Coordinates of C-alpha atoms in Angstrom, one line a residue:
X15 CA 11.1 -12.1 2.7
X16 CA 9.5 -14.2 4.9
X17 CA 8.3 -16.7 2.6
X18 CA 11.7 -16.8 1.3
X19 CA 13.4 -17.4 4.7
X20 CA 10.5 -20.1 5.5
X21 CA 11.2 -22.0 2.1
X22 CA 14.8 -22.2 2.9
X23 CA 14.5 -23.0 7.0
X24 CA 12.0 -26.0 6.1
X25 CA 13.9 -27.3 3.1
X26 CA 15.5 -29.7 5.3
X27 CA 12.1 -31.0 6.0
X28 CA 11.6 -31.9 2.2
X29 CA 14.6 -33.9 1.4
X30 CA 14.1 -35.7 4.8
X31 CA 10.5 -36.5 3.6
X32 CA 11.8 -37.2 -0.3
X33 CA 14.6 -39.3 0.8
X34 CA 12.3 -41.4 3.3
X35 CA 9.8 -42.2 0.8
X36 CA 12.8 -42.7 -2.0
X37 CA 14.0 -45.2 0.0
X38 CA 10.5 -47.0 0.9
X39 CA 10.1 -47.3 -2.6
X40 CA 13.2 -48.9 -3.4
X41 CA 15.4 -46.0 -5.4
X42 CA 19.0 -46.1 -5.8
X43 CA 19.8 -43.0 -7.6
X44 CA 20.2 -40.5 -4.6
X45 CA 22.1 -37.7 -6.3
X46 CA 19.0 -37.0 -8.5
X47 CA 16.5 -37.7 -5.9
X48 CA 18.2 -34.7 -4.4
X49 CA 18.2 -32.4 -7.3
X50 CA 14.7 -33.0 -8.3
X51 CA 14.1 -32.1 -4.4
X52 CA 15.7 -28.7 -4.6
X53 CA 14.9 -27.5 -8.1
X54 CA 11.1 -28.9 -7.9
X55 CA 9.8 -25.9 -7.2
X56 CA 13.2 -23.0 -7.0
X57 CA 13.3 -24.3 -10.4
X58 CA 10.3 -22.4 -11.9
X59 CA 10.4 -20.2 -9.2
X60 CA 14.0 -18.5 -10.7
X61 CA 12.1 -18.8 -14.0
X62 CA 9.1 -17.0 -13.4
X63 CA 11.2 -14.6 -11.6
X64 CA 13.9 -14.0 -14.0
X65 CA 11.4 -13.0 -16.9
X66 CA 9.2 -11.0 -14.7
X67 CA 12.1 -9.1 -13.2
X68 CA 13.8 -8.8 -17.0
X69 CA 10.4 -7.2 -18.2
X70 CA 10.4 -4.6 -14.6
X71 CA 14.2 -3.6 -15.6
X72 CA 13.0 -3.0 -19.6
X73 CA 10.2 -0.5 -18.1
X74 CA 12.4 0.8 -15.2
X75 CA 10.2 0.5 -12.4
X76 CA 10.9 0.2 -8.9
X77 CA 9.3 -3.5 -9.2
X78 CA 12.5 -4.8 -10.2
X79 CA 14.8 -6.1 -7.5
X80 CA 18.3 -4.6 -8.1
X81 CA 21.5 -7.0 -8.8
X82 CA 22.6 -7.0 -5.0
X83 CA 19.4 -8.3 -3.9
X84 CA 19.2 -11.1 -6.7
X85 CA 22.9 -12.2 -5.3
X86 CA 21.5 -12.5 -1.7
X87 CA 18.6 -14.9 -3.0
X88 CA 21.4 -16.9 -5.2
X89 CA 23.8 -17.4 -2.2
X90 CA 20.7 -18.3 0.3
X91 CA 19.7 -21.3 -2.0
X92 CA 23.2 -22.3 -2.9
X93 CA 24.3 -22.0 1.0
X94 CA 21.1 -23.0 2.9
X95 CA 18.2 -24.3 0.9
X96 CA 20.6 -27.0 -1.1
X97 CA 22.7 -28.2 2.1
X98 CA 19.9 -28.5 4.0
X99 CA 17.9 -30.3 1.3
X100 CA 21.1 -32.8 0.5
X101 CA 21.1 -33.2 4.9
X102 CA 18.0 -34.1 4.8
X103 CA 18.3 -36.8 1.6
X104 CA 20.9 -38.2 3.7
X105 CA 19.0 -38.5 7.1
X106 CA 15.8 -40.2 4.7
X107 CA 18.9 -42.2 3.1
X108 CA 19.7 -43.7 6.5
X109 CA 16.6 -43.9 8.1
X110 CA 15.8 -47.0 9.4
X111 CA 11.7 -46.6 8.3
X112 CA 10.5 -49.7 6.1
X113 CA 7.5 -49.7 4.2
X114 CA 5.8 -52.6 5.2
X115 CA 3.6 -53.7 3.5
X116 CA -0.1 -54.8 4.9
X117 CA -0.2 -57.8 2.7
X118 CA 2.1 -60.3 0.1
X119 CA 2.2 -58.7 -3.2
X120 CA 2.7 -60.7 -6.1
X121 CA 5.6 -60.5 -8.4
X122 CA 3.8 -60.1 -11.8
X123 CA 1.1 -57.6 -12.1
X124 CA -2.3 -58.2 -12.9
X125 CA -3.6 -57.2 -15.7
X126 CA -5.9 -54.5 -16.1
X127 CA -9.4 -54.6 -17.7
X128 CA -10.4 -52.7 -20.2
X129 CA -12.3 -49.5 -18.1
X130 CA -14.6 -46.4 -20.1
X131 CA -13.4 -43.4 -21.1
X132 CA -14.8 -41.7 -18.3
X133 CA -11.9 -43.5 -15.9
X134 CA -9.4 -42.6 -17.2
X135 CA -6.9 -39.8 -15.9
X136 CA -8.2 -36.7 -17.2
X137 CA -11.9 -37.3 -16.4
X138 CA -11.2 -38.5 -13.0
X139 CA -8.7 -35.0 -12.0
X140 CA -12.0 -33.2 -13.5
X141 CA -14.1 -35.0 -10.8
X142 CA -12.0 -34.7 -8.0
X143 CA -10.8 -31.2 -9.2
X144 CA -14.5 -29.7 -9.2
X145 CA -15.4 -30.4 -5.6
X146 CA -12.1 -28.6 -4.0
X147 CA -12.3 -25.4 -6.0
X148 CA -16.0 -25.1 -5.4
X149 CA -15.4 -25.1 -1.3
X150 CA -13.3 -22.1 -2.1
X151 CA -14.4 -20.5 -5.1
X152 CA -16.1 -17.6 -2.9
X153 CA -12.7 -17.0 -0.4
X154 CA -11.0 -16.8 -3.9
X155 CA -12.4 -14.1 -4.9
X156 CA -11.7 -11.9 -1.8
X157 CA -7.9 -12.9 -2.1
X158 CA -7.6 -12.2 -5.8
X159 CA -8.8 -8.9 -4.9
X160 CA -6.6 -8.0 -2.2
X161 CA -3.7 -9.1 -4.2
X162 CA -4.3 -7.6 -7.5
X163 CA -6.9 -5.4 -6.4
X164 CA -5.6 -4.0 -3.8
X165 CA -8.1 -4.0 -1.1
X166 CA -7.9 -5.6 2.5
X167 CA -8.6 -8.6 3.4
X168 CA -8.9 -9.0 7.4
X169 CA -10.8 -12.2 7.8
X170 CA -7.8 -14.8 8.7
X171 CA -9.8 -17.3 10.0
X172 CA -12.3 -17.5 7.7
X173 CA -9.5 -17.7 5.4
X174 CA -7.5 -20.6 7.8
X175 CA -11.0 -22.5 7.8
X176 CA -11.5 -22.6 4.0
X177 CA -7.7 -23.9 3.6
X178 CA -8.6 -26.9 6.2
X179 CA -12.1 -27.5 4.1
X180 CA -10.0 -27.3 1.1
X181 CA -7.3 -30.4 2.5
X182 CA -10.0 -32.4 4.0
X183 CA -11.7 -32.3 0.9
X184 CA -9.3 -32.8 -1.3
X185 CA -7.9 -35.9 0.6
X186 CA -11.1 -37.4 0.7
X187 CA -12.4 -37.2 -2.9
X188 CA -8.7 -38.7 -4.0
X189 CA -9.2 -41.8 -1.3
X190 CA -13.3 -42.1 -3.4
X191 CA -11.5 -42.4 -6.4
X192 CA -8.4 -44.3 -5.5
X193 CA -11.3 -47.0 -4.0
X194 CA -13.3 -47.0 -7.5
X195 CA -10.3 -46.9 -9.7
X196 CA -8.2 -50.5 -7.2
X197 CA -12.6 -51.4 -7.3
X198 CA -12.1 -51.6 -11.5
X199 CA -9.2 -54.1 -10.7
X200 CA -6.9 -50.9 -12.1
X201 CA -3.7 -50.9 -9.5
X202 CA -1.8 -48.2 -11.0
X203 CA -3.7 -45.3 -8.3
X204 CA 0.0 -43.7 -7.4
X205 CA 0.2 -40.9 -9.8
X206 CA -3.4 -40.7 -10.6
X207 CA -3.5 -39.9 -6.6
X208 CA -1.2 -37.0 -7.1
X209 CA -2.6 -35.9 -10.6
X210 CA -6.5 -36.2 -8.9
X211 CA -5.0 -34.3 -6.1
X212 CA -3.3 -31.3 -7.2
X213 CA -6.2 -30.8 -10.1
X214 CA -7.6 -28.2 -8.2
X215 CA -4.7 -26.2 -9.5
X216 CA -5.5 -26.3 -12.6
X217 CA -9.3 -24.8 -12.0
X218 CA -7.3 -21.9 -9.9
X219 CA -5.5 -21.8 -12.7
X220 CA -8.7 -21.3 -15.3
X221 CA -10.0 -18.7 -12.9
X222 CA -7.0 -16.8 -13.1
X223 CA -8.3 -15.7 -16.6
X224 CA -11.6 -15.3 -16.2
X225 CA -10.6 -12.7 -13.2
X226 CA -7.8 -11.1 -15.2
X227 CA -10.4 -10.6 -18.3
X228 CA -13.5 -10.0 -16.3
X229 CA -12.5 -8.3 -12.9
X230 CA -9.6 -6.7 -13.3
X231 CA -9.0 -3.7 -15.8
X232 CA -5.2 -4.8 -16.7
X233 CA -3.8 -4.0 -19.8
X234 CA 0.1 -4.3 -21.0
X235 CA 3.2 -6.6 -21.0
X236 CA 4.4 -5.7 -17.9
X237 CA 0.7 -6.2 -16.0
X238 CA 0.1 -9.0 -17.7
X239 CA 3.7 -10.8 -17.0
X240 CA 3.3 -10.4 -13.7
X241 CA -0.3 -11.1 -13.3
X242 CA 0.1 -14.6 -15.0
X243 CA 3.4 -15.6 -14.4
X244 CA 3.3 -14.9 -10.7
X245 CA -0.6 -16.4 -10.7
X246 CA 1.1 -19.6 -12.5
X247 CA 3.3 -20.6 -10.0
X248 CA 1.2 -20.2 -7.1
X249 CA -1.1 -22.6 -9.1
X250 CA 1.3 -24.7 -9.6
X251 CA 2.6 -24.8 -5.5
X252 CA -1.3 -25.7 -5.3
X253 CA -0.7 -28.7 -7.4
X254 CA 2.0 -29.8 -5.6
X255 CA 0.6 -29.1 -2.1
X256 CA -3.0 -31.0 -2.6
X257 CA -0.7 -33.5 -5.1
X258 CA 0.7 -34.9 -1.8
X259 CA -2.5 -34.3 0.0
X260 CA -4.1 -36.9 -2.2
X261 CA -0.8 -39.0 -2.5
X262 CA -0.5 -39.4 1.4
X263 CA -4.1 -40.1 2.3
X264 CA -4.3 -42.5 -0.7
X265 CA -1.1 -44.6 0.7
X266 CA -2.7 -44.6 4.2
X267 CA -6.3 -45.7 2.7
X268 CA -4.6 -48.2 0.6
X269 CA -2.8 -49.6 3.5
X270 CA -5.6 -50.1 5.9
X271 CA -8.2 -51.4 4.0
X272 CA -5.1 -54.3 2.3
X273 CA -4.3 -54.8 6.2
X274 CA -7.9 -55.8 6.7
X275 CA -8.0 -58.6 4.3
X276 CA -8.3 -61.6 5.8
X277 CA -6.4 -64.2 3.5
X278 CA -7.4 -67.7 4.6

């Protein structure tokens, strides 16, 4: 409940953010701006759901949410989550924030050298993958076990530490290789910032099995849909979390060390 009231009370917040940096960048088509806003992440949330809450119904266990409740969650998105992500497009719309940029750019792109194989994308979300998930492979393990295993976990602020470790970390391995990757003459660093970013997700992701196959003794559709499906999306909110992590601290790295060039 409450991370269902938080999403919808701070949806206004994303399409304020998303239309801001639509507009920065120079986008005209607003209406799907919006929709990619609001159904970025309800989208495979009502997916993961729907099939998870189909299998509970098939086994008739009190995990299924009954029809009433489903209704409630509907008429919260469609009456507070979109409006306030549409209000917030529209604030970002009319905001008067420019992005300025620290130097003249030129109309016609460089072109880009020929780099090895080991800078490319996948090699590079690897890299910058590794480094997050090891600062919190060992907190990982005592949350996996108080959800699925259910044991307690007290220790919040070791827990609150390891998620600052984790952003700090993750931001600063995406500015290393947004330096090496604009050092290679390569300019294209704005969605390799979010892939290199949010790759952490994806090791989650890989734990996910080795915990279900090695830690856990779950057996049967109905474990194992929930297990995965519900472990999937919260890999995949990681992804988008430390996606703009490495996105935002990129864009600021990028703009101060462009704003100390000195052009003669």
């Amino acid at each position: 409940t409450s991370c269902l009231v938080l999403s919808a009370a701070t949806a206004g917040v994303a399409g304020y953010s998303s239309g801001v940096l639509y507009k920065q960048m120079g986008g005209s088509n607003w209406v799907k701006n919006n929709i990619l806003t609001a159904a970025l992440f309800c989208g495979p949330l009502l997916l993961v759901f729907s099939v998870n809450n189909s299998v509970a119904w098939y086994y008739g266990t009190t995990a299924a949410l009954p029809f009433g409740t489903i209704c409630i969650i509907v008429v919260i998105w469609a009456l507070v989550t979109l409006p306030l992500t549409v209000l917030g497009g529209i604030a970002g719309k009319n905001s008067k924030t420019e992005f300025n940029a620290p130097t003249r750019a030129n109309k016609y792109p460089r072109e880009i050298p020929a780099l090895p194989w080991y800078r490319s994308t996948i090699p590079q979300m690897c890299m910058a993958g590794f480094l997050p998930f090891s600062a919190i492979y060992i907190e990982l393990y005592y949350i996996f076990a108080s959800v699925w295993g259910h044991k307690v976990y007290t220790i919040y602020s070791i827990l609150f530490i390891v998620f600052i470790i984790l952003i700090i970390v993750t931001a600063f391995i995406t500015i290393a290789l947004t330096y090496f990757q604009l050092a290679a003459e390569d300019h294209r660093w704005w969605w390799r910032s979010i892939f290199c970013g949010g790759s952490t997700g994806f090791f989650i992701f890989a734990y996910c099995f080795y915990y279900y196959f090695y830690k856990t003794e779950m057996k049967g559709v109905m474990q194992t849909c929930f297990y995965f499906g519900y472990m999937s999306l919260t890999c995949y909110v990681f992804f988008l979390m430390l996606g703009m992590v490495g996105f935002r601290a990129s864009l600021v790295f990028v703009k101060n060390i462009y704003r100390a060039i000195k052009c003669d």
